[in-house]
Amino acid sequence: KMLKPLKKKIIVELIEKERTTTSGILLSSADPHEVSKGLVLAIGSDVEEVKVGDYILPNWNKAPKTVFEGQDFYVVDEEDVVLIFGDENT
């Protein structure tokens, strides 16, 4: 099974932002408002600038969360993408 977004919609997996406390403990957050980027898993047929595999910074306030087969995903309109990182190392 797979998710297939329509038109200018993009399916994004949240990439959790890791933070380290002063004592060296790694913390992660699933709150999208604290996340720096998401991984593009699928794109609709009318998406022009974003491709599958890109890391993006969407406007998380406009990205509704959906659950599919127990995993959380976010649905983003292409116009709500603020930045494209290209890949994780960029």
mmCIF file of N, CA, C and O in Angstrom:
data_model
loop_
_atom_site.group_PDB
_atom_site.id
_atom_site.type_symbol
_atom_site.label_atom_id
_atom_site.label_comp_id
_atom_site.label_asym_id
_atom_site.label_seq_id
_atom_site.Cartn_x
_atom_site.Cartn_y
_atom_site.Cartn_z
ATOM 1 N N LYS A 1 0.847 -1.191 0.000
ATOM 2 C CA LYS A 1 0.000 0.000 0.000
ATOM 3 C C LYS A 1 0.880 1.237 0.000
ATOM 4 O O LYS A 1 1.945 1.251 0.597
ATOM 5 N N MET A 2 0.375 2.277 -0.660
ATOM 6 C CA MET A 2 1.126 3.516 -0.687
ATOM 7 C C MET A 2 0.185 4.702 -0.687
ATOM 8 O O MET A 2 -0.980 4.587 -1.025
ATOM 9 N N LEU A 3 0.725 5.839 -0.303
ATOM 10 C CA LEU A 3 -0.030 7.077 -0.344
ATOM 11 C C LEU A 3 0.248 7.769 -1.669
ATOM 12 O O LEU A 3 1.397 7.883 -2.081
ATOM 13 N N LYS A 4 -0.774 8.222 -2.339
ATOM 14 C CA LYS A 4 -0.623 8.933 -3.607
ATOM 15 C C LYS A 4 -1.345 10.274 -3.478
ATOM 16 O O LYS A 4 -2.569 10.348 -3.553
ATOM 17 N N PRO A 5 -0.590 11.347 -3.269
ATOM 18 C CA PRO A 5 -1.239 12.656 -3.150
ATOM 19 C C PRO A 5 -1.755 13.146 -4.502
ATOM 20 O O PRO A 5 -1.240 12.757 -5.546
ATOM 21 N N LEU A 6 -2.750 14.000 -4.471
ATOM 22 C CA LEU A 6 -3.339 14.548 -5.687
ATOM 23 C C LEU A 6 -2.816 15.949 -5.967
ATOM 24 O O LEU A 6 -2.392 16.667 -5.068
ATOM 25 N N LYS A 7 -2.837 16.319 -7.230
ATOM 26 C CA LYS A 7 -2.513 17.663 -7.721
ATOM 27 C C LYS A 7 -1.209 18.209 -7.129
ATOM 28 O O LYS A 7 -0.158 17.676 -7.362
ATOM 29 N N LYS A 8 -1.269 19.300 -6.332
ATOM 30 C CA LYS A 8 -0.072 19.973 -5.802
ATOM 31 C C LYS A 8 0.205 19.601 -4.346
ATOM 32 O O LYS A 8 0.852 20.352 -3.619
ATOM 33 N N LYS A 9 -0.268 18.437 -3.925
ATOM 34 C CA LYS A 9 -0.058 17.978 -2.542
ATOM 35 C C LYS A 9 1.236 17.166 -2.446
ATOM 36 O O LYS A 9 1.648 16.493 -3.387
ATOM 37 N N ILE A 10 1.840 17.231 -1.263
ATOM 38 C CA ILE A 10 3.099 16.538 -0.984
ATOM 39 C C ILE A 10 2.933 15.773 0.326
ATOM 40 O O ILE A 10 2.411 16.320 1.295
ATOM 41 N N ILE A 11 3.393 14.517 0.349
ATOM 42 C CA ILE A 11 3.381 13.723 1.580
ATOM 43 C C ILE A 11 4.770 13.819 2.202
ATOM 44 O O ILE A 11 5.777 13.524 1.546
ATOM 45 N N VAL A 12 4.806 14.234 3.473
ATOM 46 C CA VAL A 12 6.070 14.496 4.159
ATOM 47 C C VAL A 12 6.152 13.666 5.438
ATOM 48 O O VAL A 12 5.184 13.581 6.185
ATOM 49 N N GLU A 13 7.323 13.076 5.655
ATOM 50 C CA GLU A 13 7.607 12.394 6.916
ATOM 51 C C GLU A 13 8.394 13.362 7.793
ATOM 52 O O GLU A 13 9.360 13.982 7.339
ATOM 53 N N LEU A 14 7.977 13.487 9.019
ATOM 54 C CA LEU A 14 8.626 14.376 9.960
ATOM 55 C C LEU A 14 10.021 13.867 10.304
ATOM 56 O O LEU A 14 10.194 12.694 10.616
ATOM 57 N N ILE A 15 11.003 14.739 10.214
ATOM 58 C CA ILE A 15 12.356 14.411 10.645
ATOM 59 C C ILE A 15 12.541 15.105 11.986
ATOM 60 O O ILE A 15 12.552 16.335 12.056
ATOM 61 N N GLU A 16 12.646 14.310 13.033
ATOM 62 C CA GLU A 16 12.705 14.889 14.368
ATOM 63 C C GLU A 16 14.016 15.622 14.597
ATOM 64 O O GLU A 16 15.079 15.138 14.224
ATOM 65 N N LYS A 17 13.898 16.765 15.200
ATOM 66 C CA LYS A 17 15.060 17.578 15.523
ATOM 67 C C LYS A 17 15.621 17.097 16.860
ATOM 68 O O LYS A 17 14.917 17.083 17.861
ATOM 69 N N GLU A 18 16.878 16.681 16.854
ATOM 70 C CA GLU A 18 17.501 16.235 18.090
ATOM 71 C C GLU A 18 18.165 17.417 18.772
ATOM 72 O O GLU A 18 18.779 18.257 18.135
ATOM 73 N N ARG A 19 18.011 17.460 20.067
ATOM 74 C CA ARG A 19 18.653 18.495 20.867
ATOM 75 C C ARG A 19 19.432 17.818 21.975
ATOM 76 O O ARG A 19 19.045 16.769 22.465
ATOM 77 N N THR A 20 20.516 18.424 22.373
ATOM 78 C CA THR A 20 21.332 17.891 23.452
ATOM 79 C C THR A 20 21.275 18.852 24.628
ATOM 80 O O THR A 20 21.474 20.057 24.457
ATOM 81 N N THR A 21 21.013 18.300 25.812
ATOM 82 C CA THR A 21 21.010 19.135 27.005
ATOM 83 C C THR A 21 22.444 19.445 27.405
ATOM 84 O O THR A 21 23.391 18.841 26.892
ATOM 85 N N THR A 22 22.619 20.356 28.345
ATOM 86 C CA THR A 22 23.961 20.717 28.802
ATOM 87 C C THR A 22 24.678 19.530 29.434
ATOM 88 O O THR A 22 25.899 19.473 29.443
ATOM 89 N N SER A 23 23.926 18.567 29.942
ATOM 90 C CA SER A 23 24.543 17.380 30.538
ATOM 91 C C SER A 23 24.794 16.270 29.517
ATOM 92 O O SER A 23 25.249 15.194 29.862
ATOM 93 N N GLY A 24 24.482 16.536 28.226
ATOM 94 C CA GLY A 24 24.784 15.575 27.171
ATOM 95 C C GLY A 24 23.670 14.602 26.834
ATOM 96 O O GLY A 24 23.855 13.681 26.060
ATOM 97 N N ILE A 25 22.478 14.804 27.400
ATOM 98 C CA ILE A 25 21.350 13.913 27.115
ATOM 99 C C ILE A 25 20.702 14.352 25.810
ATOM 100 O O ILE A 25 20.399 15.528 25.610
ATOM 101 N N LEU A 26 20.509 13.393 24.883
ATOM 102 C CA LEU A 26 19.848 13.685 23.610
ATOM 103 C C LEU A 26 18.341 13.711 23.805
ATOM 104 O O LEU A 26 17.760 12.783 24.348
ATOM 105 N N LEU A 27 17.721 14.767 23.329
ATOM 106 C CA LEU A 27 16.272 14.893 23.369
ATOM 107 C C LEU A 27 15.765 14.987 21.937
ATOM 108 O O LEU A 27 16.428 15.540 21.077
ATOM 109 N N SER A 28 14.596 14.440 21.684
ATOM 110 C CA SER A 28 13.992 14.623 20.369
ATOM 111 C C SER A 28 12.559 15.078 20.578
ATOM 112 O O SER A 28 11.961 14.840 21.620
ATOM 113 N N SER A 29 12.013 15.723 19.582
ATOM 114 C CA SER A 29 10.670 16.255 19.684
ATOM 115 C C SER A 29 9.866 15.857 18.465
ATOM 116 O O SER A 29 10.341 15.949 17.352
ATOM 117 N N ALA A 30 8.647 15.401 18.683
ATOM 118 C CA ALA A 30 7.755 15.081 17.571
ATOM 119 C C ALA A 30 6.840 16.260 17.255
ATOM 120 O O ALA A 30 5.956 16.151 16.437
ATOM 121 N N ASP A 31 7.059 17.385 17.912
ATOM 122 C CA ASP A 31 6.269 18.584 17.660
ATOM 123 C C ASP A 31 6.760 19.233 16.370
ATOM 124 O O ASP A 31 7.898 19.673 16.290
ATOM 125 N N PRO A 32 5.935 19.307 15.332
ATOM 126 C CA PRO A 32 6.404 19.842 14.051
ATOM 127 C C PRO A 32 6.827 21.298 14.123
ATOM 128 O O PRO A 32 7.573 21.766 13.281
ATOM 129 N N HIS A 33 6.396 22.032 15.119
ATOM 130 C CA HIS A 33 6.792 23.432 15.239
ATOM 131 C C HIS A 33 8.253 23.554 15.680
ATOM 132 O O HIS A 33 8.843 24.615 15.567
ATOM 133 N N GLU A 34 8.844 22.481 16.187
ATOM 134 C CA GLU A 34 10.234 22.483 16.622
ATOM 135 C C GLU A 34 11.133 21.709 15.664
ATOM 136 O O GLU A 34 12.289 21.490 15.932
ATOM 137 N N VAL A 35 10.596 21.302 14.544
ATOM 138 C CA VAL A 35 11.324 20.458 13.604
ATOM 139 C C VAL A 35 11.874 21.310 12.473
ATOM 140 O O VAL A 35 11.193 22.181 11.951
ATOM 141 N N SER A 36 13.097 21.035 12.075
ATOM 142 C CA SER A 36 13.691 21.858 11.038
ATOM 143 C C SER A 36 13.326 21.392 9.635
ATOM 144 O O SER A 36 13.353 22.184 8.706
ATOM 145 N N LYS A 37 13.031 20.118 9.462
ATOM 146 C CA LYS A 37 12.742 19.666 8.100
ATOM 147 C C LYS A 37 11.907 18.397 8.074
ATOM 148 O O LYS A 37 11.718 17.729 9.077
ATOM 149 N N GLY A 38 11.424 18.083 6.872
ATOM 150 C CA GLY A 38 10.677 16.869 6.624
ATOM 151 C C GLY A 38 11.183 16.228 5.344
ATOM 152 O O GLY A 38 11.737 16.903 4.472
ATOM 153 N N LEU A 39 10.993 14.926 5.216
ATOM 154 C CA LEU A 39 11.416 14.167 4.040
ATOM 155 C C LEU A 39 10.220 13.960 3.123
ATOM 156 O O LEU A 39 9.179 13.465 3.559
ATOM 157 N N VAL A 40 10.364 14.321 1.848
ATOM 158 C CA VAL A 40 9.293 14.158 0.867
ATOM 159 C C VAL A 40 9.225 12.693 0.451
ATOM 160 O O VAL A 40 10.186 12.139 -0.076
ATOM 161 N N LEU A 41 8.066 12.064 0.698
ATOM 162 C CA LEU A 41 7.869 10.652 0.365
ATOM 163 C C LEU A 41 7.108 10.452 -0.933
ATOM 164 O O LEU A 41 7.315 9.468 -1.633
ATOM 165 N N ALA A 42 6.195 11.381 -1.248
ATOM 166 C CA ALA A 42 5.385 11.262 -2.465
ATOM 167 C C ALA A 42 4.910 12.652 -2.866
ATOM 168 O O ALA A 42 4.742 13.520 -2.016
ATOM 169 N N ILE A 43 4.716 12.832 -4.170
ATOM 170 C CA ILE A 43 4.236 14.119 -4.673
ATOM 171 C C ILE A 43 3.073 13.900 -5.636
ATOM 172 O O ILE A 43 2.966 12.861 -6.283
ATOM 173 N N GLY A 44 2.205 14.906 -5.716
ATOM 174 C CA GLY A 44 1.096 14.861 -6.657
ATOM 175 C C GLY A 44 1.553 15.171 -8.072
ATOM 176 O O GLY A 44 2.664 15.638 -8.305
ATOM 177 N N SER A 45 0.681 14.926 -9.014
ATOM 178 C CA SER A 45 1.027 15.056 -10.434
ATOM 179 C C SER A 45 1.338 16.483 -10.877
ATOM 180 O O SER A 45 2.033 16.682 -11.866
ATOM 181 N N ASP A 46 0.858 17.493 -10.137
ATOM 182 C CA ASP A 46 1.077 18.876 -10.531
ATOM 183 C C ASP A 46 2.200 19.576 -9.764
ATOM 184 O O ASP A 46 2.410 20.776 -9.926
ATOM 185 N N VAL A 47 2.924 18.852 -8.929
ATOM 186 C CA VAL A 47 4.030 19.449 -8.171
ATOM 187 C C VAL A 47 5.190 19.712 -9.132
ATOM 188 O O VAL A 47 5.585 18.837 -9.902
ATOM 189 N N GLU A 48 5.728 20.930 -9.091
ATOM 190 C CA GLU A 48 6.737 21.329 -10.063
ATOM 191 C C GLU A 48 8.157 21.423 -9.511
ATOM 192 O O GLU A 48 9.110 21.071 -10.183
ATOM 193 N N GLU A 49 8.333 21.921 -8.270
ATOM 194 C CA GLU A 49 9.676 22.209 -7.787
ATOM 195 C C GLU A 49 10.226 21.214 -6.776
ATOM 196 O O GLU A 49 11.432 21.181 -6.545
ATOM 197 N N VAL A 50 9.393 20.434 -6.171
ATOM 198 C CA VAL A 50 9.811 19.492 -5.128
ATOM 199 C C VAL A 50 9.811 18.096 -5.712
ATOM 200 O O VAL A 50 8.943 17.746 -6.517
ATOM 201 N N LYS A 51 10.800 17.280 -5.311
ATOM 202 C CA LYS A 51 10.825 15.893 -5.789
ATOM 203 C C LYS A 51 10.928 14.938 -4.604
ATOM 204 O O LYS A 51 11.335 15.328 -3.512
ATOM 205 N N VAL A 52 10.561 13.701 -4.842
ATOM 206 C CA VAL A 52 10.664 12.667 -3.815
ATOM 207 C C VAL A 52 12.127 12.552 -3.391
ATOM 208 O O VAL A 52 13.025 12.540 -4.223
ATOM 209 N N GLY A 53 12.344 12.508 -2.085
ATOM 210 C CA GLY A 53 13.695 12.414 -1.547
ATOM 211 C C GLY A 53 14.256 13.741 -1.083
ATOM 212 O O GLY A 53 15.257 13.779 -0.375
ATOM 213 N N ASP A 54 13.606 14.854 -1.473
ATOM 214 C CA ASP A 54 14.037 16.164 -0.996
ATOM 215 C C ASP A 54 13.738 16.305 0.489
ATOM 216 O O ASP A 54 12.769 15.739 1.001
ATOM 217 N N TYR A 55 14.570 17.079 1.160
ATOM 218 C CA TYR A 55 14.280 17.508 2.525
ATOM 219 C C TYR A 55 13.777 18.932 2.421
ATOM 220 O O TYR A 55 14.390 19.769 1.754
ATOM 221 N N ILE A 56 12.628 19.190 3.048
ATOM 222 C CA ILE A 56 11.993 20.495 2.920
ATOM 223 C C ILE A 56 11.658 21.075 4.287
ATOM 224 O O ILE A 56 11.582 20.352 5.281
ATOM 225 N N LEU A 57 11.463 22.380 4.288
ATOM 226 C CA LEU A 57 10.922 23.075 5.447
ATOM 227 C C LEU A 57 9.571 23.624 5.017
ATOM 228 O O LEU A 57 9.498 24.617 4.297
ATOM 229 N N PRO A 58 8.499 22.936 5.394
ATOM 230 C CA PRO A 58 7.170 23.444 5.053
ATOM 231 C C PRO A 58 6.659 24.372 6.156
ATOM 232 O O PRO A 58 7.227 24.432 7.243
ATOM 233 N N ASN A 59 5.602 25.066 5.880
ATOM 234 C CA ASN A 59 4.883 25.802 6.907
ATOM 235 C C ASN A 59 4.075 24.756 7.682
ATOM 236 O O ASN A 59 3.015 24.336 7.239
ATOM 237 N N TRP A 60 4.616 24.321 8.813
ATOM 238 C CA TRP A 60 3.986 23.223 9.560
ATOM 239 C C TRP A 60 2.600 23.584 10.063
ATOM 240 O O TRP A 60 1.778 22.695 10.314
ATOM 241 N N ASN A 61 2.293 24.867 10.212
ATOM 242 C CA ASN A 61 0.958 25.276 10.668
ATOM 243 C C ASN A 61 -0.118 24.941 9.648
ATOM 244 O O ASN A 61 -1.289 24.855 9.984
ATOM 245 N N LYS A 62 0.280 24.774 8.387
ATOM 246 C CA LYS A 62 -0.676 24.474 7.319
ATOM 247 C C LYS A 62 -0.565 23.023 6.843
ATOM 248 O O LYS A 62 -1.060 22.683 5.783
ATOM 249 N N ALA A 63 0.086 22.178 7.633
ATOM 250 C CA ALA A 63 0.323 20.791 7.235
ATOM 251 C C ALA A 63 -0.452 19.844 8.156
ATOM 252 O O ALA A 63 0.018 19.522 9.247
ATOM 253 N N PRO A 64 -1.634 19.408 7.739
ATOM 254 C CA PRO A 64 -2.390 18.490 8.593
ATOM 255 C C PRO A 64 -1.699 17.136 8.698
ATOM 256 O O PRO A 64 -1.105 16.640 7.741
ATOM 257 N N LYS A 65 -1.751 16.571 9.900
ATOM 258 C CA LYS A 65 -1.168 15.256 10.139
ATOM 259 C C LYS A 65 -2.188 14.184 9.800
ATOM 260 O O LYS A 65 -3.376 14.336 10.056
ATOM 261 N N THR A 66 -1.718 13.099 9.203
ATOM 262 C CA THR A 66 -2.554 11.939 8.939
ATOM 263 C C THR A 66 -1.801 10.698 9.373
ATOM 264 O O THR A 66 -0.576 10.695 9.421
ATOM 265 N N VAL A 67 -2.531 9.669 9.731
ATOM 266 C CA VAL A 67 -1.916 8.410 10.143
ATOM 267 C C VAL A 67 -2.292 7.353 9.108
ATOM 268 O O VAL A 67 -3.467 7.202 8.755
ATOM 269 N N PHE A 68 -1.290 6.657 8.598
ATOM 270 C CA PHE A 68 -1.504 5.603 7.615
ATOM 271 C C PHE A 68 -0.698 4.398 8.047
ATOM 272 O O PHE A 68 0.517 4.495 8.222
ATOM 273 N N GLU A 69 -1.377 3.285 8.266
ATOM 274 C CA GLU A 69 -0.752 2.048 8.712
ATOM 275 C C GLU A 69 0.142 2.273 9.936
ATOM 276 O O GLU A 69 1.263 1.776 10.018
ATOM 277 N N GLY A 70 -0.357 3.089 10.875
ATOM 278 C CA GLY A 70 0.335 3.311 12.127
ATOM 279 C C GLY A 70 1.471 4.311 12.088
ATOM 280 O O GLY A 70 2.125 4.553 13.098
ATOM 281 N N GLN A 71 1.725 4.929 10.945
ATOM 282 C CA GLN A 71 2.811 5.896 10.832
ATOM 283 C C GLN A 71 2.231 7.282 10.551
ATOM 284 O O GLN A 71 1.287 7.427 9.784
ATOM 285 N N ASP A 72 2.821 8.309 11.184
ATOM 286 C CA ASP A 72 2.373 9.687 10.989
ATOM 287 C C ASP A 72 2.995 10.297 9.737
ATOM 288 O O ASP A 72 4.192 10.136 9.492
ATOM 289 N N PHE A 73 2.165 10.997 8.980
ATOM 290 C CA PHE A 73 2.607 11.727 7.800
ATOM 291 C C PHE A 73 1.942 13.091 7.810
ATOM 292 O O PHE A 73 0.927 13.289 8.472
ATOM 293 N N TYR A 74 2.493 14.010 7.065
ATOM 294 C CA TYR A 74 1.913 15.341 6.931
ATOM 295 C C TYR A 74 1.629 15.605 5.465
ATOM 296 O O TYR A 74 2.396 15.194 4.596
ATOM 297 N N VAL A 75 0.505 16.278 5.194
ATOM 298 C CA VAL A 75 0.107 16.622 3.834
ATOM 299 C C VAL A 75 0.338 18.116 3.657
ATOM 300 O O VAL A 75 -0.207 18.928 4.393
ATOM 301 N N VAL A 76 1.192 18.463 2.697
ATOM 302 C CA VAL A 76 1.610 19.851 2.486
ATOM 303 C C VAL A 76 1.251 20.259 1.064
ATOM 304 O O VAL A 76 1.453 19.493 0.125
ATOM 305 N N ASP A 77 0.726 21.473 0.906
ATOM 306 C CA ASP A 77 0.560 22.052 -0.424
ATOM 307 C C ASP A 77 1.923 22.557 -0.886
ATOM 308 O O ASP A 77 2.686 23.095 -0.086
ATOM 309 N N GLU A 78 2.231 22.399 -2.164
ATOM 310 C CA GLU A 78 3.525 22.858 -2.666
ATOM 311 C C GLU A 78 3.766 24.339 -2.351
ATOM 312 O O GLU A 78 4.878 24.742 -2.020
ATOM 313 N N GLU A 79 2.718 25.149 -2.406
ATOM 314 C CA GLU A 79 2.877 26.579 -2.128
ATOM 315 C C GLU A 79 3.259 26.867 -0.669
ATOM 316 O O GLU A 79 3.703 27.973 -0.346
ATOM 317 N N ASP A 80 3.107 25.878 0.215
ATOM 318 C CA ASP A 80 3.448 26.051 1.626
ATOM 319 C C ASP A 80 4.856 25.550 1.963
ATOM 320 O O ASP A 80 5.233 25.493 3.130
ATOM 321 N N VAL A 81 5.633 25.196 0.943
ATOM 322 C CA VAL A 81 7.028 24.802 1.160
ATOM 323 C C VAL A 81 7.859 26.078 1.193
ATOM 324 O O VAL A 81 7.830 26.884 0.267
ATOM 325 N N VAL A 82 8.606 26.248 2.291
ATOM 326 C CA VAL A 82 9.399 27.455 2.488
ATOM 327 C C VAL A 82 10.809 27.285 1.922
ATOM 328 O O VAL A 82 11.347 28.186 1.295
ATOM 329 N N LEU A 83 11.429 26.116 2.146
ATOM 330 C CA LEU A 83 12.786 25.820 1.696
ATOM 331 C C LEU A 83 12.882 24.402 1.191
ATOM 332 O O LEU A 83 12.198 23.510 1.689
ATOM 333 N N ILE A 84 13.764 24.172 0.241
ATOM 334 C CA ILE A 84 14.124 22.827 -0.207
ATOM 335 C C ILE A 84 15.607 22.636 0.105
ATOM 336 O O ILE A 84 16.444 23.410 -0.346
ATOM 337 N N PHE A 85 15.923 21.622 0.897
ATOM 338 C CA PHE A 85 17.303 21.342 1.257
ATOM 339 C C PHE A 85 17.985 20.470 0.207
ATOM 340 O O PHE A 85 19.193 20.437 0.134
ATOM 341 N N GLY A 86 17.231 19.720 -0.581
ATOM 342 C CA GLY A 86 17.801 18.845 -1.610
ATOM 343 C C GLY A 86 18.077 17.466 -1.062
ATOM 344 O O GLY A 86 17.460 16.513 -1.443
ATOM 345 N N ASP A 87 19.051 17.364 -0.141
ATOM 346 C CA ASP A 87 19.283 16.090 0.529
ATOM 347 C C ASP A 87 19.755 16.360 1.932
ATOM 348 O O ASP A 87 20.037 17.486 2.306
ATOM 349 N N GLU A 88 19.876 15.311 2.724
ATOM 350 C CA GLU A 88 20.164 15.453 4.148
ATOM 351 C C GLU A 88 21.513 16.105 4.409
ATOM 352 O O GLU A 88 21.727 16.741 5.418
ATOM 353 N N ASN A 89 22.455 15.991 3.497
ATOM 354 C CA ASN A 89 23.791 16.513 3.716
ATOM 355 C C ASN A 89 23.948 17.963 3.286
ATOM 356 O O ASN A 89 24.998 18.539 3.415
ATOM 357 N N THR A 90 22.897 18.550 2.753
ATOM 358 C CA THR A 90 23.000 19.921 2.264
ATOM 359 C C THR A 90 22.586 20.902 3.323
ATOM 360 O O THR A 90 21.755 20.644 4.110
#
